[in-house]
CSV table of C-alpha atoms in Angstrom, one decimal:
chain,number,residue,atom,x,y,z
A,599,MET,CA,-18.3,-3.1,-14.7
A,600,THR,CA,-16.5,-1.4,-17.6
A,601,PHE,CA,-14.1,0.3,-15.2
A,602,TYR,CA,-13.0,-3.0,-13.7
A,603,ARG,CA,-12.6,-4.6,-17.1
A,604,ALA,CA,-10.4,-1.6,-18.1
A,605,LEU,CA,-8.3,-2.1,-15.0
A,606,GLN,CA,-7.8,-5.7,-16.1
A,607,VAL,CA,-6.9,-4.8,-19.6
A,608,VAL,CA,-4.3,-2.3,-18.4
A,609,GLY,CA,-2.9,-4.9,-16.0
A,610,VAL,CA,-2.6,-7.5,-18.8
A,611,ALA,CA,-0.8,-5.0,-21.0
A,612,GLY,CA,1.6,-4.1,-18.2
A,613,VAL,CA,2.4,-7.7,-17.5
A,614,ILE,CA,3.0,-8.4,-21.2
A,615,ALA,CA,5.3,-5.3,-21.4
A,616,CYS,CA,7.2,-6.5,-18.3
A,617,LEU,CA,7.5,-10.0,-19.8
A,618,VAL,CA,9.1,-8.6,-22.9
A,619,LEU,CA,11.5,-6.5,-20.7
A,620,VAL,CA,12.4,-9.6,-18.8
A,621,LEU,CA,13.0,-11.6,-22.0
A,622,GLN,CA,15.2,-8.8,-23.3
A,623,GLY,CA,17.4,-9.3,-20.2
A,624,THR,CA,18.0,-12.9,-21.2
A,625,PRO,CA,19.9,-14.4,-24.1
A,626,LEU,CA,16.6,-15.3,-25.8
A,627,LEU,CA,15.9,-11.6,-26.9
A,628,GLY,CA,19.0,-9.9,-25.6
A,629,THR,CA,22.7,-10.3,-26.3
A,630,GLU,CA,23.5,-11.6,-22.8
A,631,TRP,CA,22.2,-11.9,-19.3
A,632,ASN,CA,21.3,-8.5,-17.8
A,633,ARG,CA,20.3,-9.0,-14.1
A,634,ALA,CA,19.1,-5.4,-13.7
A,635,ARG,CA,16.6,-5.7,-16.7
A,636,VAL,CA,15.3,-9.0,-15.4
A,637,LEU,CA,14.7,-7.7,-11.9
A,638,TYR,CA,13.2,-4.4,-13.1
A,639,GLY,CA,10.8,-6.3,-15.4
A,640,ALA,CA,9.8,-8.8,-12.7
A,641,ALA,CA,9.3,-6.0,-10.2
A,642,GLY,CA,7.2,-4.1,-12.7
A,643,ALA,CA,4.9,-7.1,-13.3
A,644,LEU,CA,3.7,-6.9,-9.7
A,645,PRO,CA,1.5,-3.8,-10.1
A,646,GLY,CA,0.1,-5.3,-13.3
A,647,LEU,CA,-0.9,-8.4,-11.5
A,648,ALA,CA,-2.4,-6.2,-8.7
A,649,LEU,CA,-4.5,-4.4,-11.3
A,650,ILE,CA,-5.8,-7.7,-12.6
A,651,ALA,CA,-6.7,-8.8,-9.1
A,652,ILE,CA,-8.4,-5.5,-8.2
A,653,GLY,CA,-10.5,-5.7,-11.4
A,654,GLU,CA,-11.6,-9.2,-10.6
A,655,ILE,CA,-12.4,-8.3,-7.0
A,656,GLY,CA,-14.5,-5.3,-8.2
A,657,ARG,CA,-16.4,-7.4,-10.7
A,658,THR,CA,-17.1,-10.1,-8.1
A,659,VAL,CA,-18.4,-7.5,-5.7
A,660,LEU,CA,-20.8,-6.2,-8.3
A,661,ARG,CA,-22.0,-9.7,-9.2
A,662,LEU,CA,-22.6,-10.4,-5.5
A,663,ARG,CA,-24.5,-7.2,-5.0
A,664,ALA,CA,-26.7,-8.1,-8.0
A,665,ALA,CA,-27.3,-11.6,-6.6
A,666,LEU,CA,-28.2,-10.2,-3.1
A,667,ALA,CA,-30.6,-7.8,-4.7
A,668,ARG,CA,-32.4,-10.6,-6.5
A,669,ILE,CA,-32.6,-12.6,-3.3
A,670,GLU,CA,-34.0,-9.7,-1.4
A,671,LYS,CA,-36.5,-9.1,-4.1
A,672,ARG,CA,-37.7,-12.7,-4.0
A,673,LEU,CA,-38.0,-12.5,-0.2
A,674,GLY,CA,-40.1,-9.3,-0.5
A,675,ASN,CA,-37.8,-7.0,1.4
């Protein structure tokens, strides 16, 4: 479970870094609009979101396996 949580932490850090990169391409944190920086940051956020999703799927599978083991134990199998 620790591995999947670590994947999620790395994913969140990546999304935050890409959000900062996107904001640097706007007049909010940059001097003017920079389309390349905005697109690069948005494209970079996708792997971060994928890591978050993979971590959640892995954690869900582990929880389901534990629940199935408890059910099988109750049934006597």
